[in-house]
Amino acid sequence: MSSITLDHHADRSKMQVSEEVAIEINGMNKWYGAFHVLRDINLTVNQGERIVIAGPSGSGKSTLIRCINRLEEHQEGQIIVDGTELTSDLKNVDKVRSEVGMVFQHFNLFPHLTILENCTLAPIWVRKTPKKEAEERAMHFLEKVKIPEQAHKYPGMLSGGQQQRVAIARSLCMMPRIMLFDEPTSALDPEMIKEVLETMVSLAEEGMTMLCVTHEMGFAKEVANRVIFMDAGQIVEQNEPEEFFNNPQSERTKLFLSQIL
Amino acid sequence: MSDMSYVRSEMLPERAPPASSVGVIGWMRANLFSSVLNSILSIVSLVLVVWLLSAFLSWALSPTWSGTSVNNCRELSGGGHVACWGVIRERWVQLLFGFYPPEEYWRPMLAFALLFVAVTPVLFSMISRRMNWVMLCVVLGVTALYLGGLAGSIAGLALLALGAAIAYKALSTDKDARAAEIAEGAKRLPNPLIFTAIFPFLTPWLLWGGSLWLPIAAALGFVLAFYAYRYLAAVLGSLSGLILSVIVALVWWLFMAVPFGNAIGGIIPLDLVQVASRDFGGFMLSLTIGVVAIGCSLPIGIVLALGRQSDLFIVKTLCVGFIEFIRGVPLITLLFVASTLLNIFLPPGTNFDIILRVLIMVTLFASAYMAEVIRGGLAALPRGQYEAADALGLDYWKAQRLIIMPQALKISIPGIVSTFIGVFKDTTLVSIIGLLDPLGLSNSIRADANWIGLIWELYGFIALLFFVFCFSMSRYSMYLERRLRTDHR
């Protein structure tokens, strides 16, 4: 699982965690029907943190980050993102969504739009950015993820890794303060995983607040300042990556790590 | 070294495929003569086709175009089982226009030509906006020249000159040069969709006549609603704004539009000779009903499909109820309701035009089917598309308009066009409630003593008319599917 080694080591000195709170989750519970999927989640994320969320499938890790931009609705507790509490007030939801970027396992690019249009759509229609400016910014981010030459192609003509990098660029075009990654490399083959992870590392080096659900433990060791282990809908253990991998405390974590490392 | 070990020393270059698998020979070998049985079947089919075609042509190619009756046809052709085309020569105008007054034929013909001008910017992206305006100038110019008189001639020549000027400019500057001109701030012509928006109001006036001010008053209702929404949405929020602006438009249409139209019409009359609905007929009637039903059923179908997916219980129930009811009832039943029962429920003395009633019924019928076709397209979209749109902060309507509908409609194109074609052909059912569509007219023509017993010629002609339109729609849908394909190019 952690077979991918990155070419260059991430420069941790550039990754500064500030005192400012980006996300605060207090006593959050969520049910799918009668199934209690998230149980009493408490989590505070500071601006600039890179958090990797690990755990077996069905442990609720994807659901947790999907609650942060309200793709899933929580039933109890509080989620405050950048000072805005997520309630059923749609205005707050839209505000949070435009500040939180999200990258999906299956990319979810819009297949009927070119790469450039994928990147400029939300800035133009949500942020009301003038088209020219939106296109310049999109090209800037496409250069950053190293695929400016694909700008006028359609997503269906790109490889999986390229599509995922476009998806990252698309999120970045909204100038988010927080990025959520929901298993961004799980649908990719090894050569492509590497190119996506390198993009994510460079993002971390620029000080982006990141929450990343992933099985790439190499990425966690390299980039994360905190690893959270979830099982059965609750946070079982969290620690700095070195401590987490070398000295896991709970039996469940030890078992999980012994299986994937 | 073991036997299993193998290392390729050089990579193979690309080679052309064998000659027998490409070109005409390759195609025939693969598709006609791939095996003995296949070869026999190919040859038998070919013989059958030739035989059928020769039988049909010997019937159809008969020198009876000038025939004046069945007997006369027989004399002209020297007997034998051949077609009598005289009936088409004598009656084709009637089959096209019904009992529409002949001196007003230019109006439906102009409406038909304008229909093409109006739909071109919607249907074809490769025709430039300048060419659309050229088309409009030519159509209006030719009409003005036809109508004649001093004013008509001057206006016609002026319009044609304007069209020629735009066309010359469009053809003499190439695309890149024009793009550069626009980038430097050259003025573009107005969007031809403006005319597309005017067309639905202009056409009823052309077809039915009367005062131009009534359709203008009707159009003003939309303008009022638009500005009311712009103002109220900012003050009260989008939902209350929407509801109130619809109310504003309804009040205008129900109580103020007609007096307004009449008042201005009294000062500046812009009238055409009125043509009653009972004089409508022939293929023109089929086209009128077909175009309205096709044009209205798509937007109504989209709304119904979205309503059916809505989380709002009442909206959802209403949409499901409507769709299931309409789909559960034959179109003929609805048409009978339109022609007879509706009068019972309306207040006495209400004059509710029969064609308008039929238009509403056929449109509702088509909308219900359309809604289900579009629902199929919506269901085929992966959930991830909705989630990606949400995650980017697009609200419901923007997500629908920019992300969901373009893809759902693209998936549904074959179904949508099938529904269009079905509705267009179903317009012939109006003959059952006494409207004289081509089939209704053919019955009376066959009752004519001169043409008694003629079936194939009339039905063949009518079939040809419908085939031209339905086949065009079918080809267009294939063109559109090809154009919108964005994968693996």
mmCIF file of N, CA and C in Angstrom, chain A residues 66 69 71-72 94 97-98 100 102 104 107-113 118 121-122 125-126 128 154-157 170-171 174, chain B residues 381-395 398 401-404 406-407 410 483-489:
data_model
loop_
_atom_site.group_PDB
_atom_site.id
_atom_site.type_symbol
_atom_site.label_atom_id
_atom_site.label_comp_id
_atom_site.label_asym_id
_atom_site.label_seq_id
_atom_site.Cartn_x
_atom_site.Cartn_y
_atom_site.Cartn_z
ATOM 1 N N ARG A 66 -16.600 14.473 4.157
ATOM 2 C CA ARG A 66 -17.735 14.946 3.357
ATOM 3 C C ARG A 66 -18.697 15.776 4.179
ATOM 4 N N ASN A 69 -17.799 19.791 4.106
ATOM 5 C CA ASN A 69 -18.431 20.733 3.164
ATOM 6 C C ASN A 69 -19.888 20.352 2.896
ATOM 7 N N LEU A 71 -21.479 17.742 2.012
ATOM 8 C CA LEU A 71 -22.004 16.795 1.035
ATOM 9 C C LEU A 71 -22.829 15.766 1.794
ATOM 10 N N GLU A 72 -22.482 15.595 3.088
ATOM 11 C CA GLU A 72 -23.326 14.801 3.987
ATOM 12 C C GLU A 72 -23.755 15.716 5.118
ATOM 13 N N ASP A 94 -23.235 27.378 1.103
ATOM 14 C CA ASP A 94 -22.570 27.833 -0.122
ATOM 15 C C ASP A 94 -21.274 28.573 0.186
ATOM 16 N N ARG A 97 -18.705 25.991 1.097
ATOM 17 C CA ARG A 97 -18.293 25.195 -0.067
ATOM 18 C C ARG A 97 -17.365 25.968 -0.995
ATOM 19 N N SER A 98 -17.603 27.285 -1.092
ATOM 20 C CA SER A 98 -16.735 28.021 -1.998
ATOM 21 C C SER A 98 -15.358 28.264 -1.366
ATOM 22 N N VAL A 100 -13.900 25.784 0.634
ATOM 23 C CA VAL A 100 -13.292 24.480 0.868
ATOM 24 C C VAL A 100 -13.239 23.738 -0.460
ATOM 25 N N MET A 102 -12.507 20.399 -2.806
ATOM 26 C CA MET A 102 -12.611 18.961 -2.570
ATOM 27 C C MET A 102 -12.135 18.195 -3.798
ATOM 28 N N PHE A 104 -12.031 14.266 -5.358
ATOM 29 C CA PHE A 104 -12.741 12.997 -5.168
ATOM 30 C C PHE A 104 -11.914 11.816 -5.667
ATOM 31 N N PHE A 107 -12.409 11.564 -9.435
ATOM 32 C CA PHE A 107 -12.116 12.854 -10.095
ATOM 33 C C PHE A 107 -13.351 13.734 -10.266
ATOM 34 N N ASN A 108 -14.436 13.134 -10.815
ATOM 35 C CA ASN A 108 -15.670 13.887 -11.034
ATOM 36 C C ASN A 108 -15.460 15.165 -11.831
ATOM 37 N N LEU A 109 -14.620 15.094 -12.853
ATOM 38 C CA LEU A 109 -14.536 16.227 -13.773
ATOM 39 C C LEU A 109 -15.821 16.267 -14.588
ATOM 40 N N PHE A 110 -16.126 17.434 -15.149
ATOM 41 C CA PHE A 110 -17.324 17.555 -15.967
ATOM 42 C C PHE A 110 -16.968 17.167 -17.398
ATOM 43 N N PRO A 111 -17.460 16.013 -17.872
ATOM 44 C CA PRO A 111 -16.969 15.478 -19.154
ATOM 45 C C PRO A 111 -17.398 16.294 -20.363
ATOM 46 N N HIS A 112 -18.424 17.151 -20.203
ATOM 47 C CA HIS A 112 -18.891 17.901 -21.369
ATOM 48 C C HIS A 112 -18.156 19.225 -21.522
ATOM 49 N N LEU A 113 -17.237 19.518 -20.602
ATOM 50 C CA LEU A 113 -16.513 20.785 -20.673
ATOM 51 C C LEU A 113 -15.027 20.495 -20.864
ATOM 52 N N ASN A 118 -13.650 23.436 -17.200
ATOM 53 C CA ASN A 118 -13.813 22.811 -15.893
ATOM 54 C C ASN A 118 -13.250 23.715 -14.792
ATOM 55 N N LEU A 121 -15.329 27.363 -14.605
ATOM 56 C CA LEU A 121 -16.780 27.405 -14.405
ATOM 57 C C LEU A 121 -17.179 27.984 -13.056
ATOM 58 N N ALA A 122 -16.646 27.399 -11.981
ATOM 59 C CA ALA A 122 -17.057 27.864 -10.653
ATOM 60 C C ALA A 122 -16.582 29.289 -10.367
ATOM 61 N N TRP A 125 -19.061 31.528 -12.281
ATOM 62 C CA TRP A 125 -20.486 31.515 -11.906
ATOM 63 C C TRP A 125 -20.700 31.700 -10.415
ATOM 64 N N VAL A 126 -19.741 31.295 -9.592
ATOM 65 C CA VAL A 126 -19.936 31.437 -8.146
ATOM 66 C C VAL A 126 -19.234 32.689 -7.630
ATOM 67 N N LYS A 128 -18.076 35.105 -9.571
ATOM 68 C CA LYS A 128 -18.305 36.219 -10.494
ATOM 69 C C LYS A 128 -16.986 36.832 -10.972
ATOM 70 N N TYR A 154 -10.739 17.473 -23.667
ATOM 71 C CA TYR A 154 -11.825 17.094 -22.775
ATOM 72 C C TYR A 154 -11.313 16.053 -21.778
ATOM 73 N N PRO A 155 -11.933 15.969 -20.598
ATOM 74 C CA PRO A 155 -11.443 15.040 -19.576
ATOM 75 C C PRO A 155 -11.295 13.607 -20.075
ATOM 76 N N GLY A 156 -12.228 13.176 -20.954
ATOM 77 C CA GLY A 156 -12.182 11.802 -21.432
ATOM 78 C C GLY A 156 -10.928 11.453 -22.220
ATOM 79 N N MET A 157 -10.168 12.483 -22.644
ATOM 80 C CA MET A 157 -8.970 12.213 -23.436
ATOM 81 C C MET A 157 -7.722 12.158 -22.568
ATOM 82 N N ARG A 170 -8.780 22.444 -10.535
ATOM 83 C CA ARG A 170 -10.129 23.002 -10.548
ATOM 84 C C ARG A 170 -10.513 23.515 -9.165
ATOM 85 N N SER A 171 -10.180 22.733 -8.130
ATOM 86 C CA SER A 171 -10.483 23.179 -6.770
ATOM 87 C C SER A 171 -9.668 24.416 -6.418
ATOM 88 N N MET A 174 -10.739 28.091 -7.164
ATOM 89 C CA MET A 174 -11.684 28.795 -6.289
ATOM 90 C C MET A 174 -10.945 29.436 -5.119
ATOM 91 N N LEU B 381 -26.670 9.829 -15.028
ATOM 92 C CA LEU B 381 -25.520 10.631 -14.583
ATOM 93 C C LEU B 381 -24.984 10.091 -13.266
ATOM 94 N N PRO B 382 -23.664 9.952 -13.158
ATOM 95 C CA PRO B 382 -23.113 9.492 -11.879
ATOM 96 C C PRO B 382 -23.353 10.527 -10.776
ATOM 97 N N ARG B 383 -23.521 10.037 -9.544
ATOM 98 C CA ARG B 383 -23.742 10.927 -8.410
ATOM 99 C C ARG B 383 -22.598 11.933 -8.254
ATOM 100 N N GLY B 384 -21.404 11.481 -8.656
ATOM 101 C CA GLY B 384 -20.224 12.328 -8.505
ATOM 102 C C GLY B 384 -20.364 13.678 -9.184
ATOM 103 N N GLN B 385 -21.146 13.725 -10.273
ATOM 104 C CA GLN B 385 -21.326 15.002 -10.958
ATOM 105 C C GLN B 385 -22.081 15.992 -10.088
ATOM 106 N N TYR B 386 -23.113 15.505 -9.413
ATOM 107 C CA TYR B 386 -23.851 16.377 -8.489
ATOM 108 C C TYR B 386 -22.939 16.831 -7.360
ATOM 109 N N GLU B 387 -22.160 15.857 -6.833
ATOM 110 C CA GLU B 387 -21.304 16.175 -5.691
ATOM 111 C C GLU B 387 -20.231 17.178 -6.070
ATOM 112 N N ALA B 388 -19.643 16.996 -7.273
ATOM 113 C CA ALA B 388 -18.606 17.936 -7.700
ATOM 114 C C ALA B 388 -19.195 19.336 -7.846
ATOM 115 N N ALA B 389 -20.408 19.411 -8.419
ATOM 116 C CA ALA B 389 -21.046 20.720 -8.575
ATOM 117 C C ALA B 389 -21.317 21.343 -7.209
ATOM 118 N N ASP B 390 -21.826 20.534 -6.274
ATOM 119 C CA ASP B 390 -22.077 21.032 -4.916
ATOM 120 C C ASP B 390 -20.785 21.505 -4.275
ATOM 121 N N ALA B 391 -19.744 20.668 -4.394
ATOM 122 C CA ALA B 391 -18.496 20.972 -3.701
ATOM 123 C C ALA B 391 -17.870 22.262 -4.214
ATOM 124 N N LEU B 392 -18.162 22.621 -5.485
ATOM 125 C CA LEU B 392 -17.615 23.866 -6.015
ATOM 126 C C LEU B 392 -18.454 25.073 -5.605
ATOM 127 N N GLY B 393 -19.568 24.819 -4.910
ATOM 128 C CA GLY B 393 -20.386 25.929 -4.425
ATOM 129 C C GLY B 393 -21.458 26.382 -5.396
ATOM 130 N N LEU B 394 -21.717 25.601 -6.463
ATOM 131 C CA LEU B 394 -22.800 25.965 -7.379
ATOM 132 C C LEU B 394 -24.135 25.696 -6.694
ATOM 133 N N ASP B 395 -25.085 26.615 -6.820
ATOM 134 C CA ASP B 395 -26.391 26.341 -6.220
ATOM 135 C C ASP B 395 -27.198 25.421 -7.149
ATOM 136 N N LYS B 398 -27.894 26.646 -10.810
ATOM 137 C CA LYS B 398 -26.674 26.742 -11.613
ATOM 138 C C LYS B 398 -26.134 25.352 -11.914
ATOM 139 N N ARG B 401 -28.240 23.847 -14.624
ATOM 140 C CA ARG B 401 -28.101 24.489 -15.919
ATOM 141 C C ARG B 401 -26.734 24.226 -16.539
ATOM 142 N N LEU B 402 -25.686 24.237 -15.712
ATOM 143 C CA LEU B 402 -24.340 24.182 -16.271
ATOM 144 C C LEU B 402 -23.764 22.772 -16.296
ATOM 145 N N ILE B 403 -24.167 21.951 -15.347
ATOM 146 C CA ILE B 403 -23.538 20.640 -15.211
ATOM 147 C C ILE B 403 -24.499 19.506 -15.550
ATOM 148 N N ILE B 404 -25.631 19.489 -14.892
ATOM 149 C CA ILE B 404 -26.497 18.313 -14.968
ATOM 150 C C ILE B 404 -27.241 18.258 -16.300
ATOM 151 N N PRO B 406 -26.941 19.823 -19.296
ATOM 152 C CA PRO B 406 -26.219 19.601 -20.554
ATOM 153 C C PRO B 406 -25.855 18.132 -20.754
ATOM 154 N N GLN B 407 -25.498 17.457 -19.669
ATOM 155 C CA GLN B 407 -25.121 16.045 -19.815
ATOM 156 C C GLN B 407 -26.345 15.152 -19.929
ATOM 157 N N LYS B 410 -27.869 15.470 -23.296
ATOM 158 C CA LYS B 410 -27.033 14.829 -24.309
ATOM 159 C C LYS B 410 -27.265 13.317 -24.308
ATOM 160 N N ARG B 483 -21.544 15.675 -32.701
ATOM 161 C CA ARG B 483 -20.942 16.964 -32.359
ATOM 162 C C ARG B 483 -20.648 17.058 -30.873
ATOM 163 N N LEU B 484 -21.521 16.491 -30.057
ATOM 164 C CA LEU B 484 -21.371 16.648 -28.612
ATOM 165 C C LEU B 484 -20.491 15.577 -27.996
ATOM 166 N N ARG B 485 -20.009 14.645 -28.823
ATOM 167 C CA ARG B 485 -19.177 13.597 -28.253
ATOM 168 C C ARG B 485 -17.847 14.197 -27.808
ATOM 169 N N THR B 486 -17.492 13.975 -26.555
ATOM 170 C CA THR B 486 -16.266 14.603 -26.054
ATOM 171 C C THR B 486 -15.252 13.576 -25.582
ATOM 172 N N ASP B 487 -15.532 12.286 -25.745
ATOM 173 C CA ASP B 487 -14.565 11.307 -25.256
ATOM 174 C C ASP B 487 -13.829 10.664 -26.428
ATOM 175 N N HIS B 488 -12.627 10.226 -26.182
ATOM 176 C CA HIS B 488 -11.823 9.448 -27.132
ATOM 177 C C HIS B 488 -11.773 10.068 -28.511
ATOM 178 N N ARG B 489 -11.486 11.350 -28.609
ATOM 179 C CA ARG B 489 -11.342 11.910 -29.939
ATOM 180 C C ARG B 489 -9.886 11.978 -30.343
#
